[in-house]
Coordinates of C-alpha atoms and ligand atoms in Angstrom, one line a residue:
M255 CA -18.8 -56.9 54.9
P256 CA -20.5 -54.7 52.3
T257 CA -18.4 -53.7 49.3
P258 CA -17.5 -50.0 49.4
P259 CA -19.3 -47.8 46.9
P260 CA -17.4 -46.7 43.8
S261 CA -14.9 -43.9 43.5
T262 CA -16.4 -40.4 42.9
L263 CA -13.3 -39.2 41.0
T264 CA -14.4 -36.6 38.5
V265 CA -11.4 -34.7 37.2
L266 CA -7.7 -34.1 37.5
H267 CA -6.9 -30.4 37.8
C268 CA -3.7 -28.5 37.8
S269 CA -2.5 -27.1 41.2
R270 CA -1.4 -23.9 39.5
C271 CA -3.2 -23.1 36.3
P272 CA -6.8 -23.7 35.1
T273 CA -6.0 -26.9 33.2
H274 CA -8.6 -29.8 33.8
L275 CA -8.0 -33.3 32.5
Q276 CA -10.1 -36.4 32.0
P277 CA -8.9 -38.6 34.9
D278 CA -9.2 -42.0 33.4
A279 CA -5.9 -41.9 31.5
V280 CA -2.2 -41.8 32.5
H281 CA -1.1 -38.3 33.3
Q282 CA 2.1 -37.0 34.9
L283 CA 2.6 -33.3 35.5
C284 CA 0.3 -30.6 34.1
P285 CA 0.8 -30.6 30.3
T286 CA 0.4 -26.8 30.2
C287 CA 2.6 -25.5 33.1
S288 CA 4.4 -28.6 34.6
A289 CA 2.9 -28.2 38.1
P290 CA 1.5 -31.2 40.0
L291 CA -2.0 -32.4 39.2
L292 CA -4.5 -33.1 41.9
A293 CA -7.6 -35.3 41.9
R294 CA -11.0 -33.9 42.5
Y295 CA -14.2 -35.8 43.6
D296 CA -17.9 -35.4 43.5
L297 CA -18.1 -34.7 47.2
E298 CA -21.9 -34.2 47.0
R299 CA -22.2 -37.8 45.8
A300 CA -19.5 -39.1 48.2
R301 CA -21.3 -37.5 51.1
A302 CA -24.4 -39.6 50.4
S303 CA -22.7 -42.9 51.0
M304 CA -19.6 -42.0 53.2
T305 CA -21.4 -41.4 56.5
A306 CA -20.0 -42.1 59.9
E307 CA -22.4 -45.1 60.3
A308 CA -21.6 -46.6 56.9
L309 CA -17.9 -46.3 57.6
A310 CA -18.2 -48.1 60.9
A311 CA -19.3 -51.2 59.1
R312 CA -16.4 -51.3 56.6
R313 CA -13.2 -53.2 56.7
P314 CA -10.4 -51.5 58.7
T315 CA -8.1 -50.7 55.8
L316 CA -7.6 -47.5 53.9
W317 CA -9.8 -48.9 51.1
R318 CA -12.7 -48.1 53.4
Y319 CA -12.6 -44.5 52.0
A320 CA -13.2 -45.8 48.4
E321 CA -15.4 -42.8 47.5
L322 CA -12.4 -40.4 48.0
L323 CA -9.8 -42.6 46.3
P324 CA -9.0 -42.8 42.6
V325 CA -9.1 -46.5 42.1
R326 CA -12.5 -47.5 40.5
D327 CA -12.3 -51.3 40.0
P328 CA -12.4 -53.4 43.2
A329 CA -10.2 -55.9 41.4
Y330 CA -7.3 -53.5 41.8
Q331 CA -8.1 -52.6 45.4
L332 CA -5.3 -55.0 46.6
G333 CA -3.2 -54.7 49.7
F334 CA -1.6 -56.2 52.8
G335 CA -4.2 -54.9 55.2
E336 CA -2.7 -51.4 55.3
G337 CA -4.5 -48.6 57.1
M338 CA -6.4 -47.9 60.3
T339 CA -3.1 -47.6 62.2
P340 CA -3.2 -47.1 66.0
L341 CA -3.7 -43.6 67.4
H342 CA -1.9 -43.6 70.8
A343 CA -2.5 -41.3 73.7
A344 CA 1.1 -40.8 74.5
E345 CA 0.6 -39.5 78.0
R346 CA 3.9 -40.2 79.6
L347 CA 5.9 -38.7 76.8
G348 CA 3.4 -35.8 76.5
R349 CA 3.9 -34.9 80.2
E350 CA 7.7 -34.8 79.7
L351 CA 7.2 -32.6 76.6
G352 CA 4.7 -30.4 78.5
V353 CA 1.8 -31.4 76.2
P354 CA -0.3 -33.9 78.1
G355 CA -2.7 -34.2 75.2
L356 CA -0.1 -35.6 72.9
L357 CA -1.3 -38.2 70.3
V358 CA 0.9 -40.3 68.2
K359 CA -0.5 -41.8 65.0
D360 CA 1.7 -44.8 64.5
D361 CA 2.3 -45.5 60.8
G362 CA 5.3 -47.6 61.7
V363 CA 3.1 -50.7 61.8
L364 CA 2.2 -50.4 58.1
P365 CA 3.6 -52.9 55.5
T366 CA 7.3 -52.1 54.9
G367 CA 7.4 -50.2 58.2
T368 CA 6.6 -46.7 57.0
F369 CA 3.9 -44.2 56.0
K370 CA 5.1 -44.7 52.4
A371 CA 2.8 -47.8 52.1
R372 CA -0.2 -45.5 51.9
G373 CA 1.0 -43.7 48.8
A374 CA 2.3 -46.9 47.3
A375 CA -1.0 -48.8 47.8
I376 CA -3.0 -46.3 45.9
G377 CA -0.3 -45.1 43.5
V378 CA 0.5 -48.6 42.2
A379 CA -3.1 -49.8 42.2
R380 CA -4.2 -46.8 40.1
A381 CA -1.3 -47.1 37.7
A382 CA -2.1 -50.8 37.2
E383 CA -5.7 -50.0 36.6
L384 CA -4.8 -47.5 33.9
G385 CA -2.6 -50.1 32.2
V386 CA 0.9 -49.1 33.3
R387 CA 3.3 -52.0 33.1
R388 CA 6.7 -50.4 33.9
M389 CA 7.5 -47.6 36.2
I390 CA 10.6 -45.9 37.7
M391 CA 11.2 -43.6 40.7
P392 CA 13.8 -41.9 42.7
T393 CA 13.7 -42.5 46.5
N394 CA 15.5 -41.9 49.8
G395 CA 14.7 -45.6 50.4
N396 CA 11.4 -46.0 52.1
A397 CA 9.2 -45.1 49.1
G398 CA 11.2 -47.5 46.9
A399 CA 10.7 -50.3 49.4
A400 CA 7.0 -49.6 49.6
W401 CA 6.4 -49.2 45.9
S402 CA 8.5 -52.3 45.2
A403 CA 6.3 -54.4 47.5
Y404 CA 3.0 -53.1 45.9
A405 CA 4.5 -53.5 42.4
A406 CA 5.1 -57.1 43.2
L407 CA 1.6 -57.5 44.5
H408 CA 0.2 -56.1 41.2
G409 CA 2.7 -57.8 39.0
L410 CA 4.3 -54.6 37.7
E411 CA 7.9 -53.8 36.9
L412 CA 9.7 -51.1 38.9
G413 CA 13.0 -49.4 38.6
V414 CA 14.4 -47.6 41.7
V415 CA 17.2 -45.1 41.9
M416 CA 18.4 -44.2 45.4
P417 CA 21.4 -42.4 47.1
V418 CA 24.2 -44.8 48.2
D419 CA 23.7 -43.4 51.7
A420 CA 20.0 -44.5 51.9
P421 CA 19.3 -46.9 54.7
F422 CA 20.7 -50.3 53.7
I423 CA 17.6 -52.3 54.6
T424 CA 15.6 -50.4 51.9
R425 CA 18.0 -51.6 49.2
V426 CA 17.5 -55.2 50.4
E427 CA 13.7 -54.8 50.5
C428 CA 13.6 -53.5 46.9
V429 CA 15.8 -56.3 45.6
A430 CA 13.9 -58.9 47.6
T431 CA 10.6 -57.8 46.1
G432 CA 11.9 -57.7 42.6
A433 CA 12.7 -54.1 41.7
S434 CA 15.7 -53.2 39.5
V435 CA 17.8 -51.0 41.8
A436 CA 20.6 -48.5 41.0
L437 CA 22.5 -46.4 43.5
V438 CA 23.6 -42.9 42.9
D439 CA 26.5 -41.2 44.5
G440 CA 24.5 -38.1 45.4
L441 CA 21.2 -36.9 46.9
I442 CA 17.6 -37.6 45.9
G443 CA 17.6 -34.7 43.5
D444 CA 20.4 -36.4 41.6
A445 CA 18.4 -39.7 41.6
G446 CA 15.4 -37.7 40.3
A447 CA 17.4 -36.3 37.4
I448 CA 18.5 -39.8 36.3
V449 CA 14.9 -40.9 36.5
A450 CA 13.7 -37.9 34.4
R451 CA 16.3 -38.7 31.7
A452 CA 15.2 -42.4 31.7
V453 CA 11.6 -41.5 31.3
A454 CA 12.3 -39.0 28.5
R455 CA 14.2 -41.8 26.6
T456 CA 11.9 -44.7 27.2
P457 CA 8.4 -44.7 25.7
G458 CA 5.7 -46.1 28.0
L459 CA 7.8 -45.8 31.1
F460 CA 5.7 -44.3 33.9
D461 CA 7.4 -41.7 36.2
A462 CA 6.3 -42.5 39.7
S463 CA 8.3 -39.7 41.3
T464 CA 6.7 -37.8 44.1
L465 CA 3.9 -35.5 42.7
K466 CA 4.8 -36.3 39.1
E467 CA 1.8 -38.6 39.2
P468 CA -1.4 -37.6 41.0
C469 CA -2.3 -40.6 43.0
R470 CA 0.4 -41.1 45.6
I471 CA -0.9 -38.1 47.5
E472 CA -4.4 -39.7 47.4
G473 CA -3.0 -42.6 49.4
K474 CA -1.1 -40.5 51.8
K475 CA -4.2 -38.3 52.5
T476 CA -5.9 -41.4 54.1
I477 CA -4.0 -40.8 57.3
A478 CA -6.1 -37.7 57.9
L479 CA -9.4 -39.5 57.0
E480 CA -8.4 -42.1 59.6
F481 CA -7.4 -39.9 62.4
V482 CA -10.5 -37.8 62.1
E483 CA -12.7 -40.9 62.1
Q484 CA -10.6 -42.2 65.1
L485 CA -11.3 -39.0 66.9
A486 CA -15.0 -39.4 66.4
W487 CA -15.1 -36.7 63.7
K488 CA -13.2 -34.1 65.7
T489 CA -9.8 -32.6 64.8
P490 CA -6.7 -32.1 66.9
D491 CA -5.5 -28.5 67.5
V492 CA -2.1 -29.1 65.9
V493 CA -0.7 -31.8 63.5
V494 CA 3.1 -32.2 63.3
Y495 CA 4.5 -33.9 60.3
P496 CA 8.2 -34.6 59.5
T497 CA 8.4 -33.0 56.1
G498 CA 10.6 -34.0 53.2
G499 CA 8.8 -33.9 49.9
G500 CA 5.8 -32.8 51.9
V501 CA 3.2 -35.1 50.2
G502 CA 2.0 -36.2 53.6
L503 CA 1.4 -32.7 54.7
I504 CA -0.3 -31.6 51.4
G505 CA -2.4 -34.8 51.6
I506 CA -3.5 -34.2 55.1
H507 CA -4.6 -30.6 54.2
K508 CA -6.4 -31.9 51.1
A509 CA -8.3 -34.6 53.0
L510 CA -9.3 -32.2 55.8
G511 CA -10.6 -29.8 53.1
E512 CA -12.7 -32.6 51.5
L513 CA -14.1 -33.7 54.9
R514 CA -15.0 -30.1 55.7
E515 CA -16.7 -29.7 52.3
M516 CA -18.7 -32.9 53.0
G517 CA -19.8 -31.5 56.4
L518 CA -18.0 -34.4 58.2
I519 CA -15.9 -31.9 60.2
D520 CA -16.4 -28.2 61.0
G521 CA -14.6 -25.4 62.7
P522 CA -11.0 -24.3 62.0
L523 CA -8.6 -26.9 60.6
P524 CA -5.8 -28.0 62.8
R525 CA -2.6 -25.9 62.5
L526 CA -0.2 -27.9 60.4
V527 CA 3.5 -28.0 61.3
A528 CA 6.2 -28.9 58.9
A529 CA 9.0 -30.3 61.0
Q530 CA 12.4 -30.4 59.3
A531 CA 16.0 -31.3 60.1
S532 CA 18.2 -28.2 60.5
G533 CA 20.6 -29.9 58.1
C534 CA 18.0 -29.7 55.3
A535 CA 15.3 -27.2 55.9
P536 CA 14.2 -25.5 52.7
V537 CA 10.6 -25.3 53.8
V538 CA 11.5 -23.6 57.1
R539 CA 13.7 -21.1 55.3
A540 CA 11.0 -20.3 52.7
H541 CA 8.2 -20.1 55.3
D542 CA 10.2 -17.7 57.5
A543 CA 11.0 -15.5 54.5
R544 CA 7.3 -15.5 53.6
E545 CA 8.2 -16.9 50.1
D546 CA 5.7 -18.9 48.1
H547 CA 8.3 -21.4 46.9
C548 CA 11.5 -23.0 48.1
E549 CA 15.0 -22.4 46.9
G550 CA 17.1 -25.6 46.7
W551 CA 19.0 -26.3 49.9
V552 CA 22.7 -26.9 49.2
G553 CA 24.3 -30.0 50.8
G554 CA 21.4 -31.5 52.7
Q555 CA 22.5 -33.7 55.6
T556 CA 20.6 -35.4 58.4
A557 CA 20.2 -38.7 60.2
A558 CA 16.5 -38.4 59.4
F559 CA 17.2 -39.6 55.8
G560 CA 13.6 -39.8 54.7
I561 CA 13.3 -36.0 55.0
N562 CA 16.5 -35.1 53.3
V563 CA 14.8 -33.4 50.3
P564 CA 16.6 -30.2 49.3
K565 CA 14.0 -29.0 46.7
P566 CA 10.5 -30.4 47.2
L567 CA 8.4 -30.4 44.0
G568 CA 5.3 -29.6 46.0
D569 CA 6.9 -26.6 47.7
R570 CA 4.1 -24.2 46.8
L571 CA 1.4 -26.5 48.1
I572 CA 3.3 -27.2 51.4
L573 CA 3.7 -23.4 52.0
Q574 CA 0.1 -22.8 51.1
A575 CA -1.1 -25.5 53.5
L576 CA 0.9 -23.9 56.3
R577 CA -0.4 -20.5 55.6
A578 CA -4.0 -21.6 55.2
T579 CA -4.1 -23.3 58.6
E580 CA -2.0 -20.7 60.5
G581 CA 0.7 -23.4 60.8
V582 CA 4.4 -23.1 60.9
A583 CA 7.6 -24.7 59.7
I584 CA 10.4 -25.4 62.2
A585 CA 13.8 -27.0 62.1
V586 CA 15.4 -29.1 64.8
D587 CA 19.0 -30.5 64.9
D588 CA 19.8 -34.2 64.7
E589 CA 20.9 -34.3 68.4
A590 CA 17.4 -33.1 69.6
A591 CA 15.7 -35.5 67.1
L592 CA 17.6 -38.5 68.2
R593 CA 17.1 -37.6 71.9
A594 CA 13.3 -37.3 71.3
Q595 CA 13.4 -40.7 69.4
R596 CA 15.0 -42.3 72.5
Q597 CA 12.6 -40.5 74.9
C598 CA 9.6 -41.8 73.0
A599 CA 11.0 -45.4 73.1
R600 CA 11.7 -45.1 76.9
T601 CA 8.5 -43.5 77.9
Q602 CA 6.0 -45.2 75.6
G603 CA 7.7 -48.4 74.4
L604 CA 7.4 -47.0 70.9
F605 CA 10.6 -47.2 68.9
V606 CA 10.0 -44.7 66.1
C607 CA 12.2 -43.6 63.2
P608 CA 14.5 -40.6 63.4
E609 CA 12.1 -38.6 61.2
T610 CA 9.4 -39.0 63.9
G611 CA 12.1 -37.9 66.4
V612 CA 12.3 -34.7 64.4
A613 CA 8.6 -34.2 64.8
L614 CA 8.7 -34.9 68.5
A615 CA 11.6 -32.5 69.0
A616 CA 9.6 -29.9 67.1
V617 CA 6.7 -30.3 69.6
A618 CA 9.1 -29.7 72.5
Q619 CA 10.5 -26.6 70.8
L620 CA 7.1 -25.2 70.0
R621 CA 5.9 -25.8 73.5
E622 CA 8.9 -24.0 74.9
S623 CA 8.3 -21.0 72.6
G624 CA 4.6 -21.0 73.6
W625 CA 3.4 -21.6 70.1
I626 CA 1.8 -24.8 71.4
D627 CA -0.3 -24.3 74.5
A628 CA -0.2 -27.0 77.3
R629 CA -3.9 -27.6 76.9
E630 CA -3.9 -28.3 73.2
V631 CA -4.3 -31.7 71.5
V632 CA -1.2 -32.2 69.4
M633 CA -0.9 -35.1 67.0
V634 CA 2.5 -36.3 65.8
I635 CA 2.5 -38.4 62.7
S636 CA 5.0 -41.2 63.3
T637 CA 6.0 -41.9 59.8
G638 CA 8.1 -45.0 60.3
N639 CA 9.3 -47.8 62.5
G640 CA 12.6 -47.5 64.4
I641 CA 13.5 -51.1 63.6
K642 CA 14.2 -49.9 60.0
Y643 CA 17.0 -47.8 61.4
P644 CA 19.0 -50.0 63.7
D645 CA 22.0 -47.7 63.5
S646 CA 20.2 -44.6 64.5
L647 CA 20.9 -45.3 68.2
P648 CA 24.3 -45.8 69.7
A649 CA 25.3 -49.5 70.0
P650 CA 24.5 -50.3 73.6
D651 CA 27.5 -51.2 75.8
L652 CA 26.6 -54.6 77.2
I653 CA 28.3 -57.1 79.4
T654 CA 28.6 -60.7 78.2
L655 CA 27.9 -63.4 80.6
S656 CA 29.5 -66.9 80.5
P657 CA 26.9 -69.7 80.8
A658 CA 27.9 -70.2 84.5
D659 CA 27.6 -66.5 85.4
D660 CA 24.6 -65.3 87.4
W661 CA 22.3 -62.5 86.6
E662 CA 22.2 -59.9 89.3
W663 CA 19.8 -57.0 89.2
G664 CA 21.4 -53.7 89.4
T665 CA 24.8 -54.8 88.0
L666 CA 23.8 -54.8 84.3
A667 CA 23.7 -51.7 82.1
Ligands
PLP220 C1 9.3 -40.0 53.1 C2 9.3 -40.0 54.6 C3 9.0 -38.8 55.3 C4 8.6 -37.5 54.5 O1 7.4 -37.7 53.8 P1 6.9 -36.6 52.7 O2 5.5 -36.9 52.6 O3 7.7 -37.0 51.5 O4 7.3 -35.3 53.3 C5 9.0 -38.8 56.6 N1 9.3 -39.9 57.3 C6 9.7 -41.0 56.7 C7 10.1 -42.2 57.6 C8 9.7 -41.1 55.3 O5 10.1 -42.2 54.7
ZN221 ZN1 -1.0 -26.2 34.9

């Protein structure tokens, strides 16, 4: 297969002030105003090589979009085959939710079982390319597991700080792949504060926290590049994303903007929906109040652990993306989310994570309120695999047969 053309990365620019930075050096937040930095590309040049026909001949991983990714040297474009995840027409579930055009983009099949692999694949590769040797991050579990796997792949050292309540399996994954792990008796914000103090004290330690480096979002945005290509360069009417730190949502919005500027899509962008758990819904509260930023949510609690983020650093960008696309933020309670998770497994055979349950329950709620029309094409981003959350469903009450017992249909649970 042909080697993809080089990255067209031109500059890092501040998401808030006019600061522009040379992109081929290690940067964290904006040195002027401490807002997140974003990557910008030469879209004119990217357009020349990134055509629909050229893409069709490339390998089915996220590296196929090399022009719009920050990693320049193919020697660093390593991976486990991540990307080009299936886009399912979830007809049976869609009919039950009143949205027959329901699509589910299944990122649960990615390495380490969640969407976080996208951000990690690009974030770690770019850090390695820029000469980073040691990095540290706070996580609700899944990001740590993903970054740890890619850090091992690139031979980098990683420190991870996660809440004691984070899903147990993610701890095991981090340790197995060689990260140094500490638990904190608190929420992700507390883990973030410990990481910030460590970075301030330790020269050369790279802060890989969400949006404190500019490349994780570049990986996450590939989900939109993929679904647009999978839909033959059309866009759905609505995209529903279970929102914690919101990088996925911001990334989807960024990618759609890039594709539109390149002329690969036209018309209005899909309405973006930030689905949150009612136990931690700072984005919903801010959106409803028409604020441009979020106040910290006190005492976040939800079974959808990956989106338990009381104060997203990218709050302004999330709210902007919702406004710019005439989208909305909506909260659903855990009971509805876990019900939707089970409903998806039963109707589609797709065992998704509780966070995806939040997004599915949001679809039901938005259909009921009329915000989603029955004829619309609605895409839910399934951010993770249910098998990473074996305790999210009640333990089934099963009978135990002795070896001499017979199986009789209809008598078993
Ligand atoms: C991290 C995570 C999310 C939220 O992603 P953000 O981009 O941080 O909003 C959703 N679902 C799962 C399973 C996650 O791990
Ligand atoms: Zn700035």
